[in-house]
Coordinates of C-alpha atoms in Angstrom, one line a residue:
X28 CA -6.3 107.6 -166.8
X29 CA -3.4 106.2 -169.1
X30 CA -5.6 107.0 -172.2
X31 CA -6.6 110.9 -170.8
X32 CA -2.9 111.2 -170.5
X33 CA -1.8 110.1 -173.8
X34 CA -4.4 112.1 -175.2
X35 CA -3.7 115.2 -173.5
X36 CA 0.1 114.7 -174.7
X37 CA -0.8 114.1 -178.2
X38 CA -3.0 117.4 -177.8
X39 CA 0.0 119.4 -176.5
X40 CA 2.4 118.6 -179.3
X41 CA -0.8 119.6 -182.0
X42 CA -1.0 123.0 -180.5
X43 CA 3.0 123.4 -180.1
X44 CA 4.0 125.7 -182.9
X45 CA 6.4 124.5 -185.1
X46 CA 8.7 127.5 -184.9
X47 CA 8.2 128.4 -181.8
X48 CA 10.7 131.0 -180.2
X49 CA 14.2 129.7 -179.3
X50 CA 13.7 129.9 -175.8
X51 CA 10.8 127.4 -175.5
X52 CA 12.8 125.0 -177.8
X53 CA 16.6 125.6 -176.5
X54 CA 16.3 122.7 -173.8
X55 CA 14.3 119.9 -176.2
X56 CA 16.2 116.6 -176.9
X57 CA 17.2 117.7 -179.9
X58 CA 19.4 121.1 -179.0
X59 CA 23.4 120.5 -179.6
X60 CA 24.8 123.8 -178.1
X61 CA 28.6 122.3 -179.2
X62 CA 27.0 122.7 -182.8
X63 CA 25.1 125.9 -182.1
X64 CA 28.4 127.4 -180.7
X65 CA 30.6 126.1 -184.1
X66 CA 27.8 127.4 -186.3
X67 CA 27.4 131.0 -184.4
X68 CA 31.1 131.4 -184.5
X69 CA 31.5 130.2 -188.3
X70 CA 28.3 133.1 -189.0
X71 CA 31.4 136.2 -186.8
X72 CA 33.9 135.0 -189.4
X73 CA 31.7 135.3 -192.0
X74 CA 31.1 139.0 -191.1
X75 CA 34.7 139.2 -190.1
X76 CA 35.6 139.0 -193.9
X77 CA 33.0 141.6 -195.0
X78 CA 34.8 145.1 -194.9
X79 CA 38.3 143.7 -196.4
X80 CA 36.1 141.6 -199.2
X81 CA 34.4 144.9 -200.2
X82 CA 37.3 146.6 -200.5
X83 CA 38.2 144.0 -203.3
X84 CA 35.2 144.2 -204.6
X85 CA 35.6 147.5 -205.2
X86 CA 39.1 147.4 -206.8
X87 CA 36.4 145.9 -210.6
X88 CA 32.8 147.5 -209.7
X89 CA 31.8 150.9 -208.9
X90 CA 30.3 151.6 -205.3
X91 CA 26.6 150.9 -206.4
X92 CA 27.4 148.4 -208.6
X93 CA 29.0 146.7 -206.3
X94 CA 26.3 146.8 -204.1
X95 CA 23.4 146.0 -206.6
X96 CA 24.7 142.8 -207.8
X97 CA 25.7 141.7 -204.2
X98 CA 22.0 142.0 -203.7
X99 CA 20.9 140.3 -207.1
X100 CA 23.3 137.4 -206.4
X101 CA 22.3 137.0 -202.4
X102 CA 18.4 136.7 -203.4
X103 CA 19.2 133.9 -206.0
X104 CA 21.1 131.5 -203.6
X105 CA 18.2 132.9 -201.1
X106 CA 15.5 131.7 -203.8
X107 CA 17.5 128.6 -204.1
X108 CA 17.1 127.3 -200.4
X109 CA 13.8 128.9 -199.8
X110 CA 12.4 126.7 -202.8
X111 CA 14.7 123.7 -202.1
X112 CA 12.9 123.5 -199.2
X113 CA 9.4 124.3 -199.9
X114 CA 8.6 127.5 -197.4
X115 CA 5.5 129.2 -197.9
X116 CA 5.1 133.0 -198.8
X117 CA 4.9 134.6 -195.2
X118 CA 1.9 135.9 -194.3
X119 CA 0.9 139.6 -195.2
X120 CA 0.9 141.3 -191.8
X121 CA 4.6 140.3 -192.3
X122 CA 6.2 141.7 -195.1
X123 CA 6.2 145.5 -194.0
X124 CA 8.9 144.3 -190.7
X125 CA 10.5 142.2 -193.9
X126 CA 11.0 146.0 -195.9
X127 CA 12.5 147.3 -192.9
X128 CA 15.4 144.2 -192.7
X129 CA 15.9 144.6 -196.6
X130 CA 15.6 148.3 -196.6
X131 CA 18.2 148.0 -193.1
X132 CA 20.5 144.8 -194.1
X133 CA 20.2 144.0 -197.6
X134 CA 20.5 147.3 -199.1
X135 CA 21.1 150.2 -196.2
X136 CA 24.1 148.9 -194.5
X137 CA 26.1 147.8 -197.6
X138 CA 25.5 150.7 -199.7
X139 CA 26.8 152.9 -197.0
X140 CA 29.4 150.8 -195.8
X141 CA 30.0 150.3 -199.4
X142 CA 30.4 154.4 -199.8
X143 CA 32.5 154.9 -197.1
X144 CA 35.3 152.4 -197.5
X145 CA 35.6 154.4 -200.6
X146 CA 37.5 157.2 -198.4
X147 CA 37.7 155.2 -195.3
X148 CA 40.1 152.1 -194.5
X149 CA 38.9 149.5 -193.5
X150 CA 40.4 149.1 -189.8
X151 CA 38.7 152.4 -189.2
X152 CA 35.6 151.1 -190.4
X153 CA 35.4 148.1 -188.3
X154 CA 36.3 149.9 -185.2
X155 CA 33.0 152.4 -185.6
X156 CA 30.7 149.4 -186.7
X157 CA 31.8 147.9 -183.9
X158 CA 29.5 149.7 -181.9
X159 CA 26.0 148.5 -184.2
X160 CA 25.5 145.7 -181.3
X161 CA 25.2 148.8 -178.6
X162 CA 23.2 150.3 -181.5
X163 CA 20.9 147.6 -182.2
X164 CA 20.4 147.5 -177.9
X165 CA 19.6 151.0 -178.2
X166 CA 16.7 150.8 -181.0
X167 CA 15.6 147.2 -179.4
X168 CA 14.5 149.2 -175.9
X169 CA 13.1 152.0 -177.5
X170 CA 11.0 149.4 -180.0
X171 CA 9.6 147.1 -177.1
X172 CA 9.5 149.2 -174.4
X173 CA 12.1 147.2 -172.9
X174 CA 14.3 149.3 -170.1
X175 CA 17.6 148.1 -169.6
X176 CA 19.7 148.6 -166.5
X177 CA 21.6 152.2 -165.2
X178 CA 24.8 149.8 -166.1
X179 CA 24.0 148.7 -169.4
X180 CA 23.1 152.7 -170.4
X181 CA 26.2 153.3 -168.9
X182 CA 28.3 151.3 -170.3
X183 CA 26.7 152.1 -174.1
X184 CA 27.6 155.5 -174.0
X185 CA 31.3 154.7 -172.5
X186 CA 31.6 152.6 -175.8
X187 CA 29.7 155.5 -178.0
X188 CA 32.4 157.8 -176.5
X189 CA 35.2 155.2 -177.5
X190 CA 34.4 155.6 -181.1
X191 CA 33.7 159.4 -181.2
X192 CA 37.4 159.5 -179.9
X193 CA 38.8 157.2 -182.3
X194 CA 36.8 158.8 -185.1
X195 CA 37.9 162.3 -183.7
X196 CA 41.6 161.5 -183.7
X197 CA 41.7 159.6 -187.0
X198 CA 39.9 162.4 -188.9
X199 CA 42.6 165.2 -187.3
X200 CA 39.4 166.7 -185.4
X201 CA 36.6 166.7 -188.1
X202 CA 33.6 164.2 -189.2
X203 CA 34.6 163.2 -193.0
X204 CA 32.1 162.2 -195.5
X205 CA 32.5 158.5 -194.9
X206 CA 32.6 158.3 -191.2
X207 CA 28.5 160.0 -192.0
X208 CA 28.2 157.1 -194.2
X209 CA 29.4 154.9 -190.8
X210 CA 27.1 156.4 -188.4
X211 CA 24.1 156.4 -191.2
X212 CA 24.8 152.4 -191.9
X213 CA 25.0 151.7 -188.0
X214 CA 21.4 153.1 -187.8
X215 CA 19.6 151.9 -190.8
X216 CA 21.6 148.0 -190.0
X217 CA 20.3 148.3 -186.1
X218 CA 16.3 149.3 -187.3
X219 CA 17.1 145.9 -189.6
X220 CA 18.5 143.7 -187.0
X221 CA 15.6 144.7 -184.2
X222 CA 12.9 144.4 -186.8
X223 CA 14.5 140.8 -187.9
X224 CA 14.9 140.0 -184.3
X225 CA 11.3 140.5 -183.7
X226 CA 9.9 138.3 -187.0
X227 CA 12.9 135.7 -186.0
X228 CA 10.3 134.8 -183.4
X229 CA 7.6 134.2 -185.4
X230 CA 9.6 132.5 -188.4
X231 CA 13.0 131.2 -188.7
X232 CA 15.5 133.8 -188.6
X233 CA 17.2 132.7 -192.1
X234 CA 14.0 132.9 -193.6
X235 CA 13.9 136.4 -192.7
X236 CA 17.1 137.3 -194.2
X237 CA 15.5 135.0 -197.5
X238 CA 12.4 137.1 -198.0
X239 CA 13.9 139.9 -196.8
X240 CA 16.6 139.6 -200.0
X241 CA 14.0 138.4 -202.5
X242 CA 11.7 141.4 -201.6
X243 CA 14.2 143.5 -202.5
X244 CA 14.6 141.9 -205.9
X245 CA 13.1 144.3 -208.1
X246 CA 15.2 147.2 -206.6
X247 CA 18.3 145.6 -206.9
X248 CA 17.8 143.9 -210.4
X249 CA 16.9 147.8 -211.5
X250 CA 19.6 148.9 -209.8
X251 CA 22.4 146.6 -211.5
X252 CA 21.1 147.4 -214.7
X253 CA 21.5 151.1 -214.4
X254 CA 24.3 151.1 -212.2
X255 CA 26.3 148.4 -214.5
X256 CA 25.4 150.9 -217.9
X257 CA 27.2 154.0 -215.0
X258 CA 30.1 152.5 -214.0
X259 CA 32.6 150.3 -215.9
X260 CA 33.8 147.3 -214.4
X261 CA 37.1 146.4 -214.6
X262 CA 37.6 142.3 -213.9
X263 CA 40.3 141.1 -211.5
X264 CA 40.3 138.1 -209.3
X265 CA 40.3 140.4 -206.0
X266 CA 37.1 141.7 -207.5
X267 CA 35.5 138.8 -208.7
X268 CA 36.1 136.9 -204.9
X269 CA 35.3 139.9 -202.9
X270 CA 31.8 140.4 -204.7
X271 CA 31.4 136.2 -204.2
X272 CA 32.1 136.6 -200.6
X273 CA 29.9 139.4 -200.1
X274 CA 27.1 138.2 -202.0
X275 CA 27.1 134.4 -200.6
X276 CA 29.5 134.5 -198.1
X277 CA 28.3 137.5 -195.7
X278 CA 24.6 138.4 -196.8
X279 CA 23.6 134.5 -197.0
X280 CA 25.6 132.1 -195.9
X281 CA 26.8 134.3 -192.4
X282 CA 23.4 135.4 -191.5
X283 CA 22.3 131.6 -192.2
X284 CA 24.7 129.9 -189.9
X285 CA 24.7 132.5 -187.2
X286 CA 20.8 132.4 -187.0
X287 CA 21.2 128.7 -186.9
X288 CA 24.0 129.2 -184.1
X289 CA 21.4 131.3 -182.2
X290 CA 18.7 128.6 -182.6
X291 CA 21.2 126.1 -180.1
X292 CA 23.0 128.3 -177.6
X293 CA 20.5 131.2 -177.6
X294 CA 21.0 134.7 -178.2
X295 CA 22.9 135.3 -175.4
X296 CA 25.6 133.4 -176.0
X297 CA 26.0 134.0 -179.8
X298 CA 26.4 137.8 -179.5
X299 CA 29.2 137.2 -176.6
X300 CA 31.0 135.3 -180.0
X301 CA 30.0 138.5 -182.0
X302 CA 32.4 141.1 -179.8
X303 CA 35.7 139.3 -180.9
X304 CA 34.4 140.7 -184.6
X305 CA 36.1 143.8 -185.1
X306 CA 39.4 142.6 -183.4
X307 CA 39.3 139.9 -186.8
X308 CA 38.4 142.4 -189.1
X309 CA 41.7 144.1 -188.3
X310 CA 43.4 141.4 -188.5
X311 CA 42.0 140.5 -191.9
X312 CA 42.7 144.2 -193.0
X313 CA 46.7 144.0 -191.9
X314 CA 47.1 140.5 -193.6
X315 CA 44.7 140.5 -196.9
X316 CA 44.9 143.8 -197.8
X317 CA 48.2 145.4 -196.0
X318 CA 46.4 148.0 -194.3
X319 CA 49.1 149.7 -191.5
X320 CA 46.9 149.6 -188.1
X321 CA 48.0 152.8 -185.6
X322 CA 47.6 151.8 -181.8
X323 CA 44.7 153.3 -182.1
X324 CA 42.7 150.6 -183.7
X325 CA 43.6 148.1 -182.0
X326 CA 43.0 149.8 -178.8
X327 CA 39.7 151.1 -179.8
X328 CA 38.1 147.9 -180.6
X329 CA 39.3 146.5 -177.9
X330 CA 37.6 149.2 -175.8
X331 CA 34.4 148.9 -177.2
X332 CA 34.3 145.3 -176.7
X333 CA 34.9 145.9 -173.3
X334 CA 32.0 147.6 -173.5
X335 CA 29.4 145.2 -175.1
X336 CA 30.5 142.7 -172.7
X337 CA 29.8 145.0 -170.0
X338 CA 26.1 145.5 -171.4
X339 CA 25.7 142.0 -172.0
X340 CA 26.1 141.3 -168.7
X341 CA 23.8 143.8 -167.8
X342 CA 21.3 143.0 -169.9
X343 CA 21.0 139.4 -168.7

């Protein structure tokens, strides 16, 4: 019996995947959730720092310069730790889900978000993409099938109704060209996230951000070149951090730690962190760039992440 029993429990750990969703791994000997929480909350500060960072960024590169090299230099540290540690290509039925996060994250969002803090500020910015968590929700149910509670519905279009207020009242009454740019990046960053959340089950989630940013290679290498030959950059040390942070420090290194995070405490948990976002990007705005933040900012943020905590709850 002793020798049927060790060989059904060698059997058991053969057939265990090795990256088997989070929630069949969360409770094994080896899950810190103290780490998983510092990780998860180092990944919201790394997002935190992405609006006001672009906006120094764009003080020596055009828009879609800006945007092309962030790519070019995100794949490279990508290709780095993707190499370093020997993963294999993932498998084909994979990389269309892979387009979708690099068409979503690695080049969608920025470019927009990119566009738009060229007329927008960035307070304002991280008050309306404070709702992408209620937008990713959104695209998730209507991509699984998934149907979420009469409260969680309810309290996603309380928080969509938040932001069309604030976006109303700062733009005296009228959409302007970059709060578009806003709403486009929040849909085109919430098909990415959904279609990352679904292949984070079937590979680790920073290797999905990896491959995502080396599929994407070609187009942004083509793009630097003729977006570098369009618009002339002008070097200055804002401009030469704030493309470093947004290249390593949000599209890698965030995505990396916060996946990580996610991998300890669960999903759950990290994206409770993720609400106290927007409150830090204004906070970033007033003190690195000298933004002047109205009541309204502050009091819209804070009303849609009353909001996402509300569906959080909900969804659980």
């Amino acid at each position: 019996m002793r020798a049927q029993s060790s060989a059904t429990a060698r059997t058991a750990k053969a057939v265990t995947p090795p990256h088997a969703p989070t929630a069949a791994r969360s409770s094994g000997p080896g899950t810190r959730p103290r780490s998983g929480t510092t990780l998860a909350l180092l990944g919201v500060f790394c997002f935190s720092l992405t609006f006001p960072s672009t906006a120094w960024g764009l003080e020596s590169f055009g828009p879609w310069s800006l945007v092309a090299v962030r790519g070019v230099l995100a794949a490279a540290v990508a290709a780095v730790f993707l190499l370093a540690q020997r993963v294999p290509l993932p498998e084909r039925r994979h990389w269309a889900g892979l387009a979708v996060v690099g068409g979503g994250v690695v080049i969608g969002f920025p470019l927009l978000t990119t566009l738009a803090l060229g007329t927008s500020s960035t307070a304002h910015a991280a008050v309306v993409v404070g709702l992408l968590p209620l937008t990713t929700a959104t695209l998730a149910a209507l991509r699984t099938g998934h149907r979420p509670s009469r409260v969680f519905w309810a309290a996603a279009v309380a928080g969509a109704a938040v932001v069309a207020a604030f976006t109303w009242q700062q733009s005296g009454g009228a959409l302007s060209a970059g709060d578009l740019y806003l709403f486009g990046a929040l849909l085109v960053c919430a098909a990415g996230y959904t279609e990352g959340g679904r292949l984070a089950a079937l590979m680790p989630g920073w290797q999905v951000v990896g491959w995502a940013l080396v599929l994407c290679l070609p187009v942004t290498v083509a793009g630097s070149v003729v977006a570098l030959s369009l618009e002339p950059v002008r070097w200055s040390p804002h401009g030469a951090v704030g493309l470093a942070w947004v290249a390593a420090g949000s599209t890698f290194l965030g995505l990396y730690v916060w996946y990580r995070g996610m991998a300890g405490i669960g999903v759950a948990r990290a994206s409770q962190l993720q609400l106290a976002q927007p409150l830090m990007t204004l906070v970033w705005s007033f003190w690195l760039l000298g933004e002047e933040l109205t009541w309204a900012a502050p009091l819209a943020a804070t009303g849609v992440l009353v909001c996402i905590a509300v569906t959080q709850r909900a969804r659980g």
